[in-house]
């Protein structure tokens, strides 16, 4: 199951905090698609995923200052 988390408009570190909270609710194997526009999160979210051992299955810039990343709970 893929869940979506829209954090566009939130300032850092809130996209990461919201992603951490949502990921706790998911089952192993589920994925979380996070849309964000905070430039600090372009490093913070992938770093957090790596620290937790969560695979990043998609990561792309979708606008001038907006990104999407999909992280799988492992």
PDB file of N, CA, C and O in Angstrom:
ATOM      1  N   UNK A   1       0.854  -1.179   0.000  1.00  0.00           N
ATOM      2  CA  UNK A   1       0.000   0.000   0.000  1.00  0.00           C
ATOM      3  C   UNK A   1       0.901   1.243   0.000  1.00  0.00           C
ATOM      4  O   UNK A   1       1.878   1.293   0.728  1.00  0.00           O
ATOM      5  N   UNK A   2       0.544   2.208  -0.822  1.00  0.00           N
ATOM      6  CA  UNK A   2       1.288   3.475  -0.867  1.00  0.00           C
ATOM      7  C   UNK A   2       0.409   4.561  -0.251  1.00  0.00           C
ATOM      8  O   UNK A   2      -0.734   4.743  -0.654  1.00  0.00           O
ATOM      9  N   UNK A   3       0.962   5.252   0.728  1.00  0.00           N
ATOM     10  CA  UNK A   3       0.269   6.355   1.386  1.00  0.00           C
ATOM     11  C   UNK A   3       0.909   7.655   0.937  1.00  0.00           C
ATOM     12  O   UNK A   3       2.111   7.707   0.672  1.00  0.00           O
ATOM     13  N   UNK A   4       0.112   8.712   0.850  1.00  0.00           N
ATOM     14  CA  UNK A   4       0.626  10.011   0.414  1.00  0.00           C
ATOM     15  C   UNK A   4       0.614  10.996   1.571  1.00  0.00           C
ATOM     16  O   UNK A   4      -0.324  11.019   2.370  1.00  0.00           O
ATOM     17  N   UNK A   5       1.673  11.783   1.637  1.00  0.00           N
ATOM     18  CA  UNK A   5       1.799  12.810   2.663  1.00  0.00           C
ATOM     19  C   UNK A   5       2.179  14.113   1.968  1.00  0.00           C
ATOM     20  O   UNK A   5       3.274  14.232   1.417  1.00  0.00           O
ATOM     21  N   UNK A   6       1.269  15.058   1.966  1.00  0.00           N
ATOM     22  CA  UNK A   6       1.537  16.349   1.345  1.00  0.00           C
ATOM     23  C   UNK A   6       2.027  17.336   2.391  1.00  0.00           C
ATOM     24  O   UNK A   6       1.320  17.645   3.339  1.00  0.00           O
ATOM     25  N   UNK A   7       3.254  17.786   2.235  1.00  0.00           N
ATOM     26  CA  UNK A   7       3.807  18.755   3.184  1.00  0.00           C
ATOM     27  C   UNK A   7       4.221  20.042   2.474  1.00  0.00           C
ATOM     28  O   UNK A   7       4.988  20.822   3.032  1.00  0.00           O
ATOM     29  N   UNK A   8       3.729  20.253   1.261  1.00  0.00           N
ATOM     30  CA  UNK A   8       4.046  21.476   0.518  1.00  0.00           C
ATOM     31  C   UNK A   8       3.550  22.669   1.323  1.00  0.00           C
ATOM     32  O   UNK A   8       2.424  22.684   1.814  1.00  0.00           O
ATOM     33  N   UNK A   9       4.421  23.647   1.495  1.00  0.00           N
ATOM     34  CA  UNK A   9       4.079  24.846   2.259  1.00  0.00           C
ATOM     35  C   UNK A   9       4.578  24.797   3.688  1.00  0.00           C
ATOM     36  O   UNK A   9       4.599  25.815   4.366  1.00  0.00           O
ATOM     37  N   UNK A  10       4.979  23.614   4.153  1.00  0.00           N
ATOM     38  CA  UNK A  10       5.519  23.501   5.513  1.00  0.00           C
ATOM     39  C   UNK A  10       7.001  23.857   5.497  1.00  0.00           C
ATOM     40  O   UNK A  10       7.727  23.473   4.587  1.00  0.00           O
ATOM     41  N   UNK A  11       7.436  24.579   6.520  1.00  0.00           N
ATOM     42  CA  UNK A  11       8.854  24.912   6.626  1.00  0.00           C
ATOM     43  C   UNK A  11       9.575  23.786   7.367  1.00  0.00           C
ATOM     44  O   UNK A  11       8.979  23.054   8.155  1.00  0.00           O
ATOM     45  N   UNK A  12      10.846  23.665   7.092  1.00  0.00           N
ATOM     46  CA  UNK A  12      11.651  22.645   7.761  1.00  0.00           C
ATOM     47  C   UNK A  12      11.747  22.963   9.251  1.00  0.00           C
ATOM     48  O   UNK A  12      11.797  24.139   9.605  1.00  0.00           O
ATOM     49  N   UNK A  13      11.729  21.978  10.096  1.00  0.00           N
ATOM     50  CA  UNK A  13      11.862  20.545   9.832  1.00  0.00           C
ATOM     51  C   UNK A  13      10.530  19.799   9.754  1.00  0.00           C
ATOM     52  O   UNK A  13      10.502  18.580   9.850  1.00  0.00           O
ATOM     53  N   UNK A  14       9.412  20.492   9.571  1.00  0.00           N
ATOM     54  CA  UNK A  14       8.104  19.846   9.659  1.00  0.00           C
ATOM     55  C   UNK A  14       7.837  18.761   8.612  1.00  0.00           C
ATOM     56  O   UNK A  14       7.183  17.763   8.938  1.00  0.00           O
ATOM     57  N   UNK A  15       8.312  18.872   7.355  1.00  0.00           N
ATOM     58  CA  UNK A  15       8.108  17.746   6.441  1.00  0.00           C
ATOM     59  C   UNK A  15       8.716  16.439   6.979  1.00  0.00           C
ATOM     60  O   UNK A  15       8.101  15.380   6.906  1.00  0.00           O
ATOM     61  N   UNK A  16       9.909  16.543   7.558  1.00  0.00           N
ATOM     62  CA  UNK A  16      10.558  15.361   8.122  1.00  0.00           C
ATOM     63  C   UNK A  16       9.808  14.855   9.350  1.00  0.00           C
ATOM     64  O   UNK A  16       9.566  13.653   9.490  1.00  0.00           O
ATOM     65  N   UNK A  17       9.395  15.752  10.224  1.00  0.00           N
ATOM     66  CA  UNK A  17       8.670  15.356  11.433  1.00  0.00           C
ATOM     67  C   UNK A  17       7.363  14.661  11.063  1.00  0.00           C
ATOM     68  O   UNK A  17       7.021  13.606  11.624  1.00  0.00           O
ATOM     69  N   UNK A  18       6.628  15.214  10.112  1.00  0.00           N
ATOM     70  CA  UNK A  18       5.367  14.598   9.685  1.00  0.00           C
ATOM     71  C   UNK A  18       5.617  13.232   9.039  1.00  0.00           C
ATOM     72  O   UNK A  18       4.840  12.291   9.243  1.00  0.00           O
ATOM     73  N   UNK A  19       6.696  13.111   8.274  1.00  0.00           N
ATOM     74  CA  UNK A  19       7.032  11.831   7.643  1.00  0.00           C
ATOM     75  C   UNK A  19       7.364  10.785   8.707  1.00  0.00           C
ATOM     76  O   UNK A  19       6.939   9.631   8.605  1.00  0.00           O
ATOM     77  N   UNK A  20       8.112  11.187   9.723  1.00  0.00           N
ATOM     78  CA  UNK A  20       8.463  10.254  10.798  1.00  0.00           C
ATOM     79  C   UNK A  20       7.209   9.767  11.515  1.00  0.00           C
ATOM     80  O   UNK A  20       7.064   8.574  11.791  1.00  0.00           O
ATOM     81  N   UNK A  21       6.292  10.681  11.811  1.00  0.00           N
ATOM     82  CA  UNK A  21       5.047  10.306  12.492  1.00  0.00           C
ATOM     83  C   UNK A  21       4.223   9.340  11.650  1.00  0.00           C
ATOM     84  O   UNK A  21       3.724   8.337  12.144  1.00  0.00           O
ATOM     85  N   UNK A  22       4.069   9.653  10.364  1.00  0.00           N
ATOM     86  CA  UNK A  22       3.258   8.817   9.482  1.00  0.00           C
ATOM     87  C   UNK A  22       3.884   7.440   9.303  1.00  0.00           C
ATOM     88  O   UNK A  22       3.189   6.427   9.285  1.00  0.00           O
ATOM     89  N   UNK A  23       5.205   7.386   9.177  1.00  0.00           N
ATOM     90  CA  UNK A  23       5.887   6.114   8.954  1.00  0.00           C
ATOM     91  C   UNK A  23       5.669   5.160  10.130  1.00  0.00           C
ATOM     92  O   UNK A  23       5.571   3.951   9.935  1.00  0.00           O
ATOM     93  N   UNK A  24       5.540   5.696  11.340  1.00  0.00           N
ATOM     94  CA  UNK A  24       5.298   4.859  12.507  1.00  0.00           C
ATOM     95  C   UNK A  24       3.965   4.116  12.398  1.00  0.00           C
ATOM     96  O   UNK A  24       3.818   3.029  12.971  1.00  0.00           O
ATOM     97  N   UNK A  25       3.006   4.685  11.677  1.00  0.00           N
ATOM     98  CA  UNK A  25       1.680   4.087  11.537  1.00  0.00           C
ATOM     99  C   UNK A  25       1.627   3.000  10.461  1.00  0.00           C
ATOM    100  O   UNK A  25       0.679   2.223  10.423  1.00  0.00           O
ATOM    101  N   UNK A  26       2.627   2.951   9.587  1.00  0.00           N
ATOM    102  CA  UNK A  26       2.592   2.043   8.451  1.00  0.00           C
ATOM    103  C   UNK A  26       3.108   0.654   8.815  1.00  0.00           C
ATOM    104  O   UNK A  26       3.865   0.488   9.766  1.00  0.00           O
ATOM    105  N   UNK A  27       2.689  -0.318   8.030  1.00  0.00           N
ATOM    106  CA  UNK A  27       3.178  -1.683   8.173  1.00  0.00           C
ATOM    107  C   UNK A  27       4.432  -1.868   7.333  1.00  0.00           C
ATOM    108  O   UNK A  27       4.638  -1.162   6.338  1.00  0.00           O
ATOM    109  N   UNK A  28       5.256  -2.825   7.715  1.00  0.00           N
ATOM    110  CA  UNK A  28       6.444  -3.146   6.928  1.00  0.00           C
ATOM    111  C   UNK A  28       6.000  -3.509   5.511  1.00  0.00           C
ATOM    112  O   UNK A  28       5.035  -4.249   5.326  1.00  0.00           O
ATOM    113  N   UNK A  29       6.681  -2.932   4.538  1.00  0.00           N
ATOM    114  CA  UNK A  29       6.337  -3.160   3.140  1.00  0.00           C
ATOM    115  C   UNK A  29       5.515  -2.031   2.541  1.00  0.00           C
ATOM    116  O   UNK A  29       5.491  -1.864   1.327  1.00  0.00           O
ATOM    117  N   UNK A  30       4.826  -1.253   3.395  1.00  0.00           N
ATOM    118  CA  UNK A  30       4.086  -0.096   2.909  1.00  0.00           C
ATOM    119  C   UNK A  30       5.065   0.996   2.495  1.00  0.00           C
ATOM    120  O   UNK A  30       6.217   1.035   2.947  1.00  0.00           O
ATOM    121  N   UNK A  31       4.601   1.905   1.653  1.00  0.00           N
ATOM    122  CA  UNK A  31       5.443   3.009   1.193  1.00  0.00           C
ATOM    123  C   UNK A  31       4.754   4.332   1.492  1.00  0.00           C
ATOM    124  O   UNK A  31       3.529   4.415   1.544  1.00  0.00           O
ATOM    125  N   UNK A  32       5.568   5.356   1.695  1.00  0.00           N
ATOM    126  CA  UNK A  32       5.074   6.696   1.969  1.00  0.00           C
ATOM    127  C   UNK A  32       5.614   7.631   0.896  1.00  0.00           C
ATOM    128  O   UNK A  32       6.831   7.778   0.742  1.00  0.00           O
ATOM    129  N   UNK A  33       4.705   8.255   0.139  1.00  0.00           N
ATOM    130  CA  UNK A  33       5.072   9.230  -0.896  1.00  0.00           C
ATOM    131  C   UNK A  33       4.929  10.614  -0.274  1.00  0.00           C
ATOM    132  O   UNK A  33       3.844  10.997   0.149  1.00  0.00           O
ATOM    133  N   UNK A  34       6.039  11.330  -0.192  1.00  0.00           N
ATOM    134  CA  UNK A  34       6.071  12.629   0.470  1.00  0.00           C
ATOM    135  C   UNK A  34       6.310  13.710  -0.581  1.00  0.00           C
ATOM    136  O   UNK A  34       7.310  13.672  -1.298  1.00  0.00           O
ATOM    137  N   UNK A  35       5.391  14.651  -0.665  1.00  0.00           N
ATOM    138  CA  UNK A  35       5.562  15.811  -1.542  1.00  0.00           C
ATOM    139  C   UNK A  35       5.969  16.988  -0.665  1.00  0.00           C
ATOM    140  O   UNK A  35       5.327  17.255   0.349  1.00  0.00           O
ATOM    141  N   UNK A  36       7.029  17.691  -1.043  1.00  0.00           N
ATOM    142  CA  UNK A  36       7.529  18.786  -0.206  1.00  0.00           C
ATOM    143  C   UNK A  36       8.189  19.867  -1.054  1.00  0.00           C
ATOM    144  O   UNK A  36       8.563  19.627  -2.198  1.00  0.00           O
ATOM    145  N   UNK A  37       8.325  21.051  -0.444  1.00  0.00           N
ATOM    146  CA  UNK A  37       8.980  22.161  -1.137  1.00  0.00           C
ATOM    147  C   UNK A  37      10.002  22.867  -0.255  1.00  0.00           C
ATOM    148  O   UNK A  37      10.393  23.993  -0.528  1.00  0.00           O
ATOM    149  N   UNK A  38      10.443  22.200   0.778  1.00  0.00           N
ATOM    150  CA  UNK A  38      11.456  22.736   1.688  1.00  0.00           C
ATOM    151  C   UNK A  38      12.823  22.213   1.244  1.00  0.00           C
ATOM    152  O   UNK A  38      13.044  20.997   1.241  1.00  0.00           O
ATOM    153  N   UNK A  39      13.725  23.106   0.865  1.00  0.00           N
ATOM    154  CA  UNK A  39      15.011  22.668   0.319  1.00  0.00           C
ATOM    155  C   UNK A  39      15.837  21.865   1.324  1.00  0.00           C
ATOM    156  O   UNK A  39      16.559  20.957   0.929  1.00  0.00           O
ATOM    157  N   UNK A  40      15.733  22.160   2.614  1.00  0.00           N
ATOM    158  CA  UNK A  40      16.504  21.403   3.611  1.00  0.00           C
ATOM    159  C   UNK A  40      16.067  19.940   3.645  1.00  0.00           C
ATOM    160  O   UNK A  40      16.867  19.052   3.918  1.00  0.00           O
ATOM    161  N   UNK A  41      14.801  19.687   3.337  1.00  0.00           N
ATOM    162  CA  UNK A  41      14.285  18.314   3.348  1.00  0.00           C
ATOM    163  C   UNK A  41      14.858  17.476   2.214  1.00  0.00           C
ATOM    164  O   UNK A  41      14.814  16.252   2.279  1.00  0.00           O
ATOM    165  N   UNK A  42      15.435  18.116   1.187  1.00  0.00           N
ATOM    166  CA  UNK A  42      16.027  17.346   0.094  1.00  0.00           C
ATOM    167  C   UNK A  42      17.194  16.503   0.598  1.00  0.00           C
ATOM    168  O   UNK A  42      17.538  15.496  -0.015  1.00  0.00           O
ATOM    169  N   UNK A  43      17.803  16.914   1.697  1.00  0.00           N
ATOM    170  CA  UNK A  43      18.862  16.112   2.322  1.00  0.00           C
ATOM    171  C   UNK A  43      18.341  15.402   3.564  1.00  0.00           C
ATOM    172  O   UNK A  43      18.687  14.250   3.819  1.00  0.00           O
ATOM    173  N   UNK A  44      17.504  16.084   4.356  1.00  0.00           N
ATOM    174  CA  UNK A  44      17.059  15.536   5.638  1.00  0.00           C
ATOM    175  C   UNK A  44      16.243  14.259   5.470  1.00  0.00           C
ATOM    176  O   UNK A  44      16.447  13.286   6.212  1.00  0.00           O
ATOM    177  N   UNK A  45      15.321  14.236   4.522  1.00  0.00           N
ATOM    178  CA  UNK A  45      14.461  13.053   4.359  1.00  0.00           C
ATOM    179  C   UNK A  45      15.258  11.845   3.844  1.00  0.00           C
ATOM    180  O   UNK A  45      15.155  10.764   4.427  1.00  0.00           O
ATOM    181  N   UNK A  46      16.065  11.984   2.788  1.00  0.00           N
ATOM    182  CA  UNK A  46      16.857  10.819   2.364  1.00  0.00           C
ATOM    183  C   UNK A  46      17.838  10.338   3.445  1.00  0.00           C
ATOM    184  O   UNK A  46      18.043   9.135   3.599  1.00  0.00           O
ATOM    185  N   UNK A  47      18.422  11.269   4.192  1.00  0.00           N
ATOM    186  CA  UNK A  47      19.348  10.882   5.269  1.00  0.00           C
ATOM    187  C   UNK A  47      18.622  10.101   6.352  1.00  0.00           C
ATOM    188  O   UNK A  47      19.126   9.094   6.854  1.00  0.00           O
ATOM    189  N   UNK A  48      17.429  10.561   6.735  1.00  0.00           N
ATOM    190  CA  UNK A  48      16.619   9.867   7.733  1.00  0.00           C
ATOM    191  C   UNK A  48      16.271   8.476   7.238  1.00  0.00           C
ATOM    192  O   UNK A  48      16.366   7.498   7.989  1.00  0.00           O
ATOM    193  N   UNK A  49      15.854   8.360   5.972  1.00  0.00           N
ATOM    194  CA  UNK A  49      15.495   7.053   5.406  1.00  0.00           C
ATOM    195  C   UNK A  49      16.695   6.102   5.461  1.00  0.00           C
ATOM    196  O   UNK A  49      16.554   4.935   5.849  1.00  0.00           O
ATOM    197  N   UNK A  50      17.872   6.599   5.113  1.00  0.00           N
ATOM    198  CA  UNK A  50      19.080   5.771   5.130  1.00  0.00           C
ATOM    199  C   UNK A  50      19.410   5.322   6.553  1.00  0.00           C
ATOM    200  O   UNK A  50      19.762   4.156   6.778  1.00  0.00           O
ATOM    201  N   UNK A  51      19.288   6.237   7.519  1.00  0.00           N
ATOM    202  CA  UNK A  51      19.576   5.904   8.915  1.00  0.00           C
ATOM    203  C   UNK A  51      18.642   4.821   9.434  1.00  0.00           C
ATOM    204  O   UNK A  51      19.039   3.966  10.220  1.00  0.00           O
ATOM    205  N   UNK A  52      17.388   4.850   8.988  1.00  0.00           N
ATOM    206  CA  UNK A  52      16.384   3.882   9.435  1.00  0.00           C
ATOM    207  C   UNK A  52      16.416   2.589   8.618  1.00  0.00           C
ATOM    208  O   UNK A  52      15.739   1.624   8.964  1.00  0.00           O
ATOM    209  N   UNK A  53      17.162   2.585   7.520  1.00  0.00           N
ATOM    210  CA  UNK A  53      17.202   1.410   6.659  1.00  0.00           C
ATOM    211  C   UNK A  53      15.983   1.298   5.760  1.00  0.00           C
ATOM    212  O   UNK A  53      15.635   0.215   5.306  1.00  0.00           O
ATOM    213  N   UNK A  54      15.324   2.436   5.501  1.00  0.00           N
ATOM    214  CA  UNK A  54      14.153   2.469   4.628  1.00  0.00           C
ATOM    215  C   UNK A  54      14.602   2.735   3.194  1.00  0.00           C
ATOM    216  O   UNK A  54      15.221   3.758   2.923  1.00  0.00           O
ATOM    217  N   UNK A  55      14.282   1.843   2.260  1.00  0.00           N
ATOM    218  CA  UNK A  55      14.659   2.086   0.866  1.00  0.00           C
ATOM    219  C   UNK A  55      13.889   3.266   0.259  1.00  0.00           C
ATOM    220  O   UNK A  55      12.698   3.425   0.517  1.00  0.00           O
ATOM    221  N   UNK A  56      14.591   4.064  -0.518  1.00  0.00           N
ATOM    222  CA  UNK A  56      13.966   5.142  -1.284  1.00  0.00           C
ATOM    223  C   UNK A  56      13.693   4.568  -2.668  1.00  0.00           C
ATOM    224  O   UNK A  56      14.617   4.191  -3.380  1.00  0.00           O
ATOM    225  N   UNK A  57      12.409   4.466  -3.033  1.00  0.00           N
ATOM    226  CA  UNK A  57      12.054   3.844  -4.304  1.00  0.00           C
ATOM    227  C   UNK A  57      11.837   4.860  -5.422  1.00  0.00           C
ATOM    228  O   UNK A  57      11.797   4.489  -6.588  1.00  0.00           O
ATOM    229  N   UNK A  58      11.681   6.132  -5.061  1.00  0.00           N
ATOM    230  CA  UNK A  58      11.539   7.192  -6.064  1.00  0.00           C
ATOM    231  C   UNK A  58      11.927   8.514  -5.406  1.00  0.00           C
ATOM    232  O   UNK A  58      11.601   8.755  -4.247  1.00  0.00           O
ATOM    233  N   UNK A  59      12.641   9.342  -6.155  1.00  0.00           N
ATOM    234  CA  UNK A  59      13.031  10.659  -5.648  1.00  0.00           C
ATOM    235  C   UNK A  59      13.238  11.550  -6.850  1.00  0.00           C
ATOM    236  O   UNK A  59      14.101  11.280  -7.682  1.00  0.00           O
ATOM    237  N   UNK A  60      12.422  12.585  -6.981  1.00  0.00           N
ATOM    238  CA  UNK A  60      12.564  13.456  -8.139  1.00  0.00           C
ATOM    239  C   UNK A  60      12.112  14.877  -7.843  1.00  0.00           C
ATOM    240  O   UNK A  60      11.268  15.110  -6.981  1.00  0.00           O
ATOM    241  N   UNK A  61      12.698  15.795  -8.579  1.00  0.00           N
ATOM    242  CA  UNK A  61      12.277  17.188  -8.514  1.00  0.00           C
ATOM    243  C   UNK A  61      11.122  17.331  -9.489  1.00  0.00           C
ATOM    244  O   UNK A  61      11.223  16.935 -10.654  1.00  0.00           O
ATOM    245  N   UNK A  62      10.004  17.895  -9.001  1.00  0.00           N
ATOM    246  CA  UNK A  62       8.807  17.990  -9.839  1.00  0.00           C
ATOM    247  C   UNK A  62       8.456  19.431 -10.204  1.00  0.00           C
ATOM    248  O   UNK A  62       7.482  19.671 -10.897  1.00  0.00           O
ATOM    249  N   UNK A  63       9.236  20.373  -9.734  1.00  0.00           N
ATOM    250  CA  UNK A  63       9.021  21.780 -10.053  1.00  0.00           C
ATOM    251  C   UNK A  63      10.272  22.562  -9.714  1.00  0.00           C
ATOM    252  O   UNK A  63      11.287  21.986  -9.324  1.00  0.00           O
ATOM    253  N   UNK A  64      10.203  23.885  -9.852  1.00  0.00           N
ATOM    254  CA  UNK A  64      11.361  24.718  -9.549  1.00  0.00           C
ATOM    255  C   UNK A  64      11.842  24.521  -8.120  1.00  0.00           C
ATOM    256  O   UNK A  64      13.040  24.485  -7.858  1.00  0.00           O
ATOM    257  N   UNK A  65      10.905  24.394  -7.189  1.00  0.00           N
ATOM    258  CA  UNK A  65      11.271  24.232  -5.776  1.00  0.00           C
ATOM    259  C   UNK A  65      10.335  23.237  -5.106  1.00  0.00           C
ATOM    260  O   UNK A  65       9.847  23.469  -4.008  1.00  0.00           O
ATOM    261  N   UNK A  66      10.079  22.121  -5.777  1.00  0.00           N
ATOM    262  CA  UNK A  66       9.251  21.087  -5.166  1.00  0.00           C
ATOM    263  C   UNK A  66       9.749  19.711  -5.589  1.00  0.00           C
ATOM    264  O   UNK A  66      10.251  19.537  -6.702  1.00  0.00           O
ATOM    265  N   UNK A  67       9.625  18.778  -4.657  1.00  0.00           N
ATOM    266  CA  UNK A  67      10.146  17.436  -4.846  1.00  0.00           C
ATOM    267  C   UNK A  67       9.133  16.408  -4.374  1.00  0.00           C
ATOM    268  O   UNK A  67       8.228  16.715  -3.611  1.00  0.00           O
ATOM    269  N   UNK A  68       9.337  15.174  -4.804  1.00  0.00           N
ATOM    270  CA  UNK A  68       8.583  14.046  -4.288  1.00  0.00           C
ATOM    271  C   UNK A  68       9.562  12.923  -4.007  1.00  0.00           C
ATOM    272  O   UNK A  68      10.528  12.725  -4.760  1.00  0.00           O
ATOM    273  N   UNK A  69       9.336  12.226  -2.920  1.00  0.00           N
ATOM    274  CA  UNK A  69      10.181  11.097  -2.542  1.00  0.00           C
ATOM    275  C   UNK A  69       9.262  10.006  -2.010  1.00  0.00           C
ATOM    276  O   UNK A  69       8.288  10.287  -1.324  1.00  0.00           O
ATOM    277  N   UNK A  70       9.563   8.775  -2.379  1.00  0.00           N
ATOM    278  CA  UNK A  70       8.798   7.636  -1.867  1.00  0.00           C
ATOM    279  C   UNK A  70       9.759   6.769  -1.065  1.00  0.00           C
ATOM    280  O   UNK A  70      10.801   6.359  -1.563  1.00  0.00           O
ATOM    281  N   UNK A  71       9.369   6.524   0.185  1.00  0.00           N
ATOM    282  CA  UNK A  71      10.182   5.775   1.130  1.00  0.00           C
ATOM    283  C   UNK A  71       9.390   4.545   1.555  1.00  0.00           C
ATOM    284  O   UNK A  71       8.221   4.671   1.936  1.00  0.00           O
ATOM    285  N   UNK A  72      10.025   3.391   1.503  1.00  0.00           N
ATOM    286  CA  UNK A  72       9.349   2.143   1.893  1.00  0.00           C
ATOM    287  C   UNK A  72       9.742   1.759   3.312  1.00  0.00           C
ATOM    288  O   UNK A  72      10.914   1.827   3.670  1.00  0.00           O
ATOM    289  N   UNK A  73       8.756   1.354   4.089  1.00  0.00           N
ATOM    290  CA  UNK A  73       9.039   0.905   5.459  1.00  0.00           C
ATOM    291  C   UNK A  73       9.603  -0.498   5.390  1.00  0.00           C
ATOM    292  O   UNK A  73       9.011  -1.390   4.796  1.00  0.00           O
ATOM    293  N   UNK A  74      10.754  -0.687   5.986  1.00  0.00           N
ATOM    294  CA  UNK A  74      11.422  -1.989   5.955  1.00  0.00           C
ATOM    295  C   UNK A  74      11.561  -2.532   7.365  1.00  0.00           C
ATOM    296  O   UNK A  74      11.471  -1.809   8.330  1.00  0.00           O
TER     297      UNK A  74
END
